[in-house]
């Protein structure tokens, strides 16, 4: 295990800390996060949509608002994803709508994360009555159902464009992040290095910026990704129920038009299936990135070395409480055989 | 006891905050949409009702904001939520009262089914880590990312438009008169099945993933190893030691994400035109019926608060440490 | 070495037959081809009625050895070879590593019980301690009533000096020392023949540590079980153990009577380890550290793993890994002859130039 030599040479030679039985004895690898297959898949999908959001309006085959005589056509070579009831090209609507979805997701994600970090870290750091007040505030915002709140706020705004909706989502969706951030700050505050910096007379704001925030990076990132997911879902939902202007193209708007023009009853699956799949794919990509962060933060969730194929080949079933035993029966050569009797029983 | 007191204070604060938010929203909004509506309703609203709408929406500019706030609370405590514009002149309270049982029935039952089922599946997958059960994870992840309402659209297309097994909208056969008869209850179940199925399908994935991760984390706790070392039967270790502890954060997450889940499932009512609070809210938004919107939000918030209180008691019953420390 | 040196009966306190024999046990962390070999061909025997100490720095594999021998090592641990034979009171010998799940489950706690490190996390926080003692008893005594199991749990608690009405307490209501006693009571519930104690006193203060250690010694006198006591604190071991095995980098480097190790350590590492703890009683000695850090188990040097930190290292130490054999001083009596050490200083072939190995006790 990697150990600081200077510590070993000092007075207490044998590290008195408890032995970590479960830890991977190898050195921690840098950029472990990027070595994670789930996270990489997620980032790949995100990049795809990101590029689409930037170049979408240029590569879309048609103007998404352009009506034509091809009313409600199923997918064909001229319209890859068919057309809607006024002959507009659905693929173009999806491609052009990507930008709206991502922009709102990003703005809402950034604003909610900033709010969450400020409230959470402050609460965790000041303690006392300030902490009580801020935690109560974030708990209140957690309990109040956000989507209905967003709906009534957006519903009462005279104009609820993309940015407005993003800001409303940001203003209501910060509480979860604040809660997590507060818990983490509280535990960080008690760690030795922060105490040491404090004893050295570091100023509070410097302490927060230099010692606390860098250690919260993973949590902040997870909170950000989670908020973006929530923002995308909320915005699409708002567009679907027709609260945001129906002329702003995003994937929810497409579903709004589909639902209101009886696409379901007419069996026009090409109208609502692709847009929904895009939402699901984007949501899944964000979830995968969050899994990657989770496994990075919580090593117990990591499945290092649990390559399913290797396990099958060596016939190992990793279990807690019953360590697998490799058996090499006489004459079987180096190839490992079954874990013997351990596999017989299963309750 | 301290635990109960602390939680009670918290819920009182939350309830107060929800009401205050409801009070502030129309006052903070730019423009004055209600006055326009009042103009359209000219003459049809009696002076008494007009007064309560003025108080509810802050049109009563003559009195101070504190006076308005006191008046507002006065109205709420008398159960006066104003009159609906859409269903004029029905009081909002009456509409909400009719819609609420349907929502509690549909969303409540479906959410509990999803939680129980998802938690059990999560235990099974988390416990059999490194086996075929892990193959379920990608599917679950996909379902957790699907928007609720879209799954509703798909369910309608498949089961009611294509297969014709279930009705695509409504909450019971319109030809029937609501009564406590087998026939009517059967009709309610028949109409509610598809929306409930969709709610379960779309929210179960989150519970599965959450519980799976908790079981994986808890399984490497020392007390689980001790349980194995004691030679306890595998089922006892899984249920009594791993799952029993993993469910604690699951329950507190349940309480915290209720607001989110309920928000999502309300949209389901809109898709299925199911006559609950969500659908009422949807109609109110579409017709710019502000009193109804406010009333729905207040009731939804209070209902979620109620569910939170129940979840809290369940948690206290499950965790001896919470009972003591609060 | 000659065969005859190993035939000499075991020294100091080892009164009986072998009860637990670990032979050539190898353990990997990780299931892939480049897994870390955390235990390499480790052999160790525990005799009936003996207290065997297992010492070494963090990460040397002492806990891994105990958990692998009971097959409790969590993923990604993997036992790649070896055998662990348990001999019960009737003289029946079984290989723990070849038992089926059901057999293993039935023999656990009845044959070998474990007191885990950190009693804080070893008790299920949501069950009363009485229930946790009783469920272990009930699992092995089908047909026993809950009432009886709880009564038995009550007398076990009294045996370790805790009032029986604490049965209805939850773990968080007990102090650290009490929790550790509960763990000991729990471990003794089925009158096991082997008790493995993994750093049972590490988290406790010195006074509590002393009480617990005395308690264990007393209980062993009365109940006659054998103990494997794992700790990094060698001076504590010298107080209570009959025999001590010192581990370094996944291997046993010295195995000898406690008194012998204390007076005349034969391995440079044992000597260094002894000099890094103040003795609990007796003469004071100068405390010195061990230079350098334990090796990275994933990249062990060829030869003796301790060579880079060893003051006596020779050329051969960096090339050839020494095996665990008799010392070069085997002619100094039965006790010396029964000792085993893994060091080239004791290999007549390579140490020949130096004559007898240097006296490491000073």
Coordinates of C-alpha atoms in Angstrom, one line a residue, chain C:
Chain C
X1 CA 17.8 -28.2 8.1
X2 CA 17.3 -31.8 9.1
X3 CA 14.0 -33.6 9.6
X4 CA 14.8 -34.3 13.2
X5 CA 14.7 -30.7 14.3
X6 CA 11.0 -30.4 13.4
X7 CA 10.0 -33.5 15.3
X8 CA 10.8 -32.0 18.6
X9 CA 7.6 -31.3 20.5
X10 CA 6.4 -27.8 20.4
X11 CA 7.7 -25.6 23.2
X12 CA 6.2 -23.3 25.8
X13 CA 2.6 -23.8 26.5
X14 CA 1.6 -25.7 23.4
X15 CA -0.1 -28.5 25.2
X16 CA -2.0 -30.4 22.6
X17 CA -2.5 -31.7 19.2
X18 CA -2.9 -29.4 16.2
X19 CA -6.4 -28.0 16.0
X20 CA -6.1 -25.8 13.0
X21 CA -3.4 -26.5 10.4
X22 CA -3.0 -24.0 7.6
X23 CA -0.8 -25.4 4.8
X24 CA 0.6 -23.6 1.8
X25 CA -2.3 -21.1 1.7
X26 CA -2.1 -18.6 -1.2
X27 CA -4.5 -15.8 -1.6
X28 CA -5.0 -13.3 -4.4
X29 CA -6.8 -9.9 -4.5
X30 CA -8.5 -9.7 -7.8
X31 CA -9.8 -12.3 -10.2
X32 CA -7.8 -11.2 -13.2
X33 CA -4.4 -12.5 -14.3
X34 CA -2.4 -9.6 -12.8
X35 CA -4.0 -10.0 -9.4
X36 CA -2.0 -9.1 -6.3
X37 CA -0.7 -12.1 -4.4
X38 CA -1.3 -11.1 -0.8
X39 CA -0.5 -14.5 0.8
X40 CA 2.1 -16.8 -0.7
X41 CA 2.3 -20.4 0.5
X42 CA 1.7 -19.6 4.1
X43 CA 1.7 -22.5 6.6
X44 CA 0.8 -22.2 10.3
X45 CA -0.4 -24.6 12.9
X46 CA -2.5 -23.8 16.0
X47 CA -2.4 -26.3 18.8
X48 CA -5.2 -27.1 21.2
X49 CA -5.2 -24.8 24.2
X50 CA -2.6 -22.5 22.7
X51 CA -2.6 -18.7 22.3
X52 CA -0.9 -18.0 19.0
X53 CA 0.0 -14.4 18.3
X54 CA 0.0 -13.1 14.7
X55 CA 1.9 -9.8 14.4
X56 CA 3.2 -7.5 11.7
X57 CA 2.7 -4.1 10.2
X58 CA -0.6 -3.0 8.5
X59 CA -1.1 -4.7 5.2
X60 CA 1.3 -7.6 5.9
X61 CA -1.6 -10.0 5.5
X62 CA -2.2 -11.1 9.1
X63 CA -5.9 -10.4 9.0
X64 CA -6.1 -11.8 5.4
X65 CA -4.6 -15.0 6.7
X66 CA -7.3 -15.3 9.4
X67 CA -10.1 -14.4 7.1
X68 CA -8.9 -16.7 4.3
X69 CA -8.6 -19.6 6.7
X70 CA -12.3 -19.1 7.6
X71 CA -13.3 -18.3 4.0
X72 CA -14.7 -15.0 5.2
X73 CA -12.4 -12.9 3.0
X74 CA -14.6 -10.4 1.0
X75 CA -14.4 -9.9 -2.8
X76 CA -12.1 -9.6 -4.6
X77 CA -10.3 -12.1 -2.4
X78 CA -9.6 -15.5 -3.9
X79 CA -8.0 -18.5 -2.4
X80 CA -5.8 -20.0 -5.1
X81 CA -4.2 -22.9 -3.3
X82 CA -3.6 -24.6 0.0
X83 CA -5.6 -26.4 2.7
X84 CA -6.9 -25.5 6.1
X85 CA -7.6 -28.6 8.3
X86 CA -9.6 -28.4 11.4
X87 CA -9.5 -31.2 13.9
X88 CA -12.5 -31.4 16.2
X89 CA -12.6 -32.8 19.8
X90 CA -13.2 -36.4 18.5
X91 CA -10.1 -36.2 16.3
X92 CA -12.0 -35.9 13.0
X93 CA -10.1 -33.8 10.5
X94 CA -11.8 -31.7 7.8
X95 CA -10.5 -29.4 5.1
X96 CA -12.4 -26.1 5.6
X97 CA -11.6 -25.1 2.0
X98 CA -13.3 -28.2 0.6
X99 CA -16.5 -28.0 2.7
X100 CA -19.8 -27.2 0.9
X101 CA -21.6 -24.1 1.8
X102 CA -24.0 -26.0 4.1
X103 CA -21.2 -27.8 5.9
X104 CA -19.2 -24.6 6.3
X105 CA -22.2 -22.7 7.6
X106 CA -22.9 -25.5 10.1
X107 CA -19.3 -25.6 11.4
X108 CA -18.8 -21.8 11.6
X109 CA -19.1 -20.4 15.1
X110 CA -19.4 -23.9 16.5
X111 CA -15.8 -24.8 15.6
X112 CA -14.2 -21.4 15.0
X113 CA -15.6 -18.1 16.2
X114 CA -14.2 -14.7 15.5
X115 CA -14.0 -11.4 17.4
X116 CA -13.7 -8.8 14.7
X117 CA -11.7 -5.6 14.8
X118 CA -13.7 -2.6 15.5
X119 CA -16.7 -3.8 17.6
X120 CA -18.3 -0.5 16.5
X121 CA -19.3 -1.9 13.1
X122 CA -19.4 -5.6 14.1
X123 CA -22.8 -5.4 15.7
X124 CA -25.9 -4.9 13.6
X125 CA -27.1 -1.4 14.6
X126 CA -30.8 -2.2 14.3
X127 CA -31.1 -5.3 16.5
X128 CA -30.8 -5.6 20.2
X129 CA -27.6 -7.3 21.3
X130 CA -29.6 -10.1 22.9
X131 CA -31.1 -11.0 19.6
X132 CA -27.7 -10.9 17.9
X133 CA -26.3 -13.4 20.4
X134 CA -29.4 -15.5 20.3
X135 CA -29.6 -15.8 16.5
X136 CA -26.2 -17.3 16.3
X137 CA -27.2 -19.9 18.9
X138 CA -30.5 -20.6 17.3
X139 CA -28.9 -21.1 13.9
X140 CA -26.9 -24.0 15.2
X141 CA -29.4 -25.5 17.6
X142 CA -32.5 -26.2 15.6
X143 CA -35.5 -26.8 17.9
X144 CA -34.2 -24.6 20.6
X145 CA -36.7 -22.1 21.9
X146 CA -36.0 -18.4 21.6
X147 CA -36.5 -18.1 25.3
X148 CA -33.7 -20.5 26.1
X149 CA -31.4 -18.9 23.6
X150 CA -32.0 -15.5 25.3
X151 CA -31.4 -17.1 28.7
X152 CA -28.1 -18.4 27.4
X153 CA -27.3 -15.0 26.0
X154 CA -27.9 -13.5 29.4
X155 CA -25.5 -15.9 31.1
X156 CA -22.9 -15.2 28.4
X157 CA -23.1 -11.5 29.1
X158 CA -22.7 -12.1 32.8
X159 CA -19.7 -14.2 32.0
X160 CA -18.0 -11.3 30.4
X161 CA -19.0 -9.0 33.1
X162 CA -22.0 -7.2 31.7
X163 CA -25.3 -7.0 33.5
X164 CA -27.9 -9.3 31.8
X165 CA -30.5 -6.5 31.5
X166 CA -28.2 -5.0 28.8
X167 CA -29.5 -7.7 26.5
X168 CA -32.3 -5.4 25.5
X169 CA -30.0 -2.6 24.6
X170 CA -29.1 -1.6 21.1
X171 CA -25.5 -1.5 20.2
X172 CA -25.4 2.3 20.1
X173 CA -26.4 2.4 23.7
X174 CA -23.2 0.5 24.8
X175 CA -19.8 1.9 25.3
X176 CA -16.9 0.8 23.1
X177 CA -15.5 -1.6 25.8
X178 CA -18.9 -3.1 26.4
X179 CA -19.5 -3.7 22.7
X180 CA -16.2 -5.5 22.5
X181 CA -17.3 -7.7 25.5
X182 CA -20.5 -8.4 23.8
X183 CA -18.6 -9.5 20.8
X184 CA -16.6 -11.9 23.0
X185 CA -19.7 -13.2 24.7
X186 CA -21.2 -13.7 21.3
X187 CA -18.1 -15.6 20.0
X188 CA -18.1 -17.9 23.0
X189 CA -21.8 -18.7 22.7
X190 CA -21.3 -22.2 21.1
X191 CA -18.2 -23.1 23.1
X192 CA -15.9 -23.0 20.0
X193 CA -12.5 -24.7 20.0
X194 CA -10.8 -21.9 18.1
X195 CA -11.3 -18.2 18.8
X196 CA -9.8 -15.8 16.3
X197 CA -9.4 -12.3 17.6
X198 CA -8.6 -9.6 15.0
X199 CA -7.2 -6.6 16.7
X200 CA -9.8 -6.9 19.5
X201 CA -8.3 -4.1 21.5
X202 CA -7.1 -1.6 19.0
X203 CA -10.0 0.9 19.3
X204 CA -10.0 0.8 23.1
X205 CA -8.0 2.9 25.6
X206 CA -5.2 1.3 27.5
X207 CA -7.1 0.6 30.7
X208 CA -9.9 -1.1 28.8
X209 CA -7.4 -2.9 26.6
X210 CA -5.8 -4.4 29.7
X211 CA -9.1 -5.5 31.2
X212 CA -10.2 -7.2 27.9
X213 CA -6.9 -9.0 27.5
X214 CA -7.0 -10.3 31.1
X215 CA -10.6 -11.3 30.6
X216 CA -9.6 -13.4 27.5
X217 CA -6.8 -15.0 29.4
X218 CA -9.1 -15.9 32.2
X219 CA -11.9 -17.3 29.9
X220 CA -9.3 -19.4 28.1
X221 CA -8.3 -20.9 31.4
X222 CA -11.8 -21.8 32.2
X223 CA -13.1 -22.9 28.8
X224 CA -9.9 -24.2 27.2
X225 CA -10.3 -22.9 23.7
X226 CA -7.3 -22.0 21.4
X227 CA -6.8 -18.4 20.4
X228 CA -5.3 -16.8 17.4
X229 CA -4.6 -13.2 18.5
X230 CA -3.9 -10.8 15.7
X231 CA -2.4 -7.4 16.4
X232 CA 0.4 -5.1 15.3
X233 CA 1.3 -4.6 19.0
X234 CA 4.1 -7.1 19.7
X235 CA 4.6 -6.1 23.3
X236 CA 0.9 -6.9 24.0
X237 CA 1.4 -10.3 22.4
X238 CA 4.4 -11.1 24.5
X239 CA 2.2 -10.7 27.5
X240 CA -0.5 -13.1 26.5
X241 CA 0.7 -15.4 23.6
X242 CA 2.4 -18.8 24.0
X243 CA 3.7 -18.6 20.5
X244 CA 4.1 -15.8 18.0
X245 CA 4.2 -15.8 14.3
X246 CA 5.6 -12.6 12.7
X247 CA 4.4 -11.8 9.2
X248 CA 5.9 -9.6 6.6
X249 CA 4.6 -8.9 3.0
X250 CA 2.2 -11.9 3.0
X251 CA 4.6 -14.4 4.5
X252 CA 5.5 -15.7 7.9
X253 CA 9.1 -14.7 8.6
X254 CA 9.5 -16.1 12.1
X255 CA 7.5 -18.5 14.2
X256 CA 8.6 -19.2 17.8
X257 CA 7.7 -19.2 21.4
X258 CA 6.7 -15.8 22.8
X259 CA 9.5 -15.6 25.3
X260 CA 12.0 -16.7 22.7
X261 CA 10.9 -14.0 20.2
X262 CA 11.1 -11.4 22.9
X263 CA 14.5 -12.4 24.3
X264 CA 16.2 -13.6 21.1
X265 CA 14.5 -12.5 17.9
X266 CA 16.1 -14.4 15.0
X267 CA 14.8 -12.4 12.1
X268 CA 15.9 -8.8 11.6
X269 CA 12.3 -7.8 11.0
X270 CA 11.1 -9.3 14.3
X271 CA 13.9 -7.5 16.0
X272 CA 13.0 -4.2 14.4
X273 CA 9.3 -4.7 15.2
X274 CA 10.1 -5.3 18.8
X275 CA 12.1 -2.2 19.0
X276 CA 9.4 0.0 17.7
X277 CA 7.0 -0.7 20.7
X278 CA 7.7 0.1 24.3
X279 CA 7.3 -3.1 26.4
X280 CA 4.3 -3.1 28.6
X281 CA 6.4 -4.1 31.6
X282 CA 10.0 -5.1 32.3
X283 CA 13.2 -3.3 31.4
X284 CA 13.0 -0.3 29.0
X285 CA 14.7 -0.5 25.7
X286 CA 15.6 2.1 23.2
X287 CA 12.9 2.6 20.6
X288 CA 14.0 2.6 17.0
X289 CA 12.0 2.7 13.9
X290 CA 12.1 0.5 10.9
X291 CA 13.5 2.5 8.0
X292 CA 11.6 2.6 4.8
X293 CA 8.0 1.5 4.1
X294 CA 6.3 -1.9 3.6
X295 CA 6.7 -3.0 0.0
X296 CA 4.0 -2.6 -2.6
X297 CA 2.4 -6.1 -2.7
X298 CA 1.8 -5.7 -6.4
X299 CA 5.5 -5.2 -7.2
X300 CA 7.5 -7.3 -4.7
X301 CA 11.2 -7.3 -5.3
X302 CA 12.8 -10.6 -6.1
X303 CA 14.5 -12.2 -3.1
X304 CA 13.6 -11.4 0.5
X305 CA 10.9 -8.7 0.6
X306 CA 12.5 -7.2 3.7
X307 CA 15.9 -6.9 2.1
X308 CA 15.5 -3.2 1.0
X309 CA 14.9 -2.2 4.7
X310 CA 17.2 -4.7 6.3
X311 CA 20.5 -3.7 7.9
X312 CA 21.9 -7.1 7.5
X313 CA 21.0 -7.6 3.9
X314 CA 23.5 -9.6 1.8
X315 CA 23.7 -10.1 -2.0
X316 CA 21.8 -13.3 -1.8
X317 CA 18.9 -11.6 0.0
X318 CA 18.1 -9.5 -3.1
X319 CA 18.1 -12.6 -5.4
X320 CA 16.7 -15.6 -3.5
X321 CA 13.6 -15.7 -1.4
X322 CA 14.4 -17.5 1.9
X323 CA 12.2 -20.3 3.0
X324 CA 10.8 -20.8 6.6
X325 CA 13.4 -23.2 8.1
X326 CA 15.1 -24.0 11.3
X327 CA 17.5 -21.4 12.7
X328 CA 21.3 -21.8 12.4
X329 CA 21.4 -22.1 16.2
X330 CA 19.4 -25.3 16.4
X331 CA 22.1 -26.9 18.6
X332 CA 21.2 -24.6 21.4
X333 CA 18.5 -26.7 22.9
X334 CA 15.0 -27.9 22.2
X335 CA 13.4 -24.5 22.2
X336 CA 15.7 -23.1 19.7
X337 CA 15.3 -26.2 17.6
X338 CA 11.6 -25.8 17.4
X339 CA 11.8 -22.3 16.0
X340 CA 11.5 -21.4 12.4
X341 CA 12.7 -18.4 10.6
X342 CA 12.8 -17.2 7.0
X343 CA 16.2 -15.5 6.7
X344 CA 19.4 -16.1 4.8
X345 CA 21.4 -15.3 7.8
X346 CA 20.3 -18.7 9.1
X347 CA 21.1 -20.6 6.0
X348 CA 24.4 -22.4 6.5
X349 CA 25.2 -22.1 2.8
X350 CA 24.9 -18.4 2.4
X351 CA 25.7 -17.3 5.9
X352 CA 28.8 -19.4 6.1
X353 CA 31.1 -16.5 5.4
X354 CA 29.7 -14.6 8.3
X355 CA 29.8 -17.4 10.8
X356 CA 26.9 -17.3 13.2
X357 CA 24.1 -14.8 12.6
X358 CA 24.5 -11.6 14.5
X359 CA 22.7 -11.3 17.9
X360 CA 19.6 -9.3 17.0
X361 CA 18.3 -8.9 20.5
X362 CA 20.3 -5.9 21.3

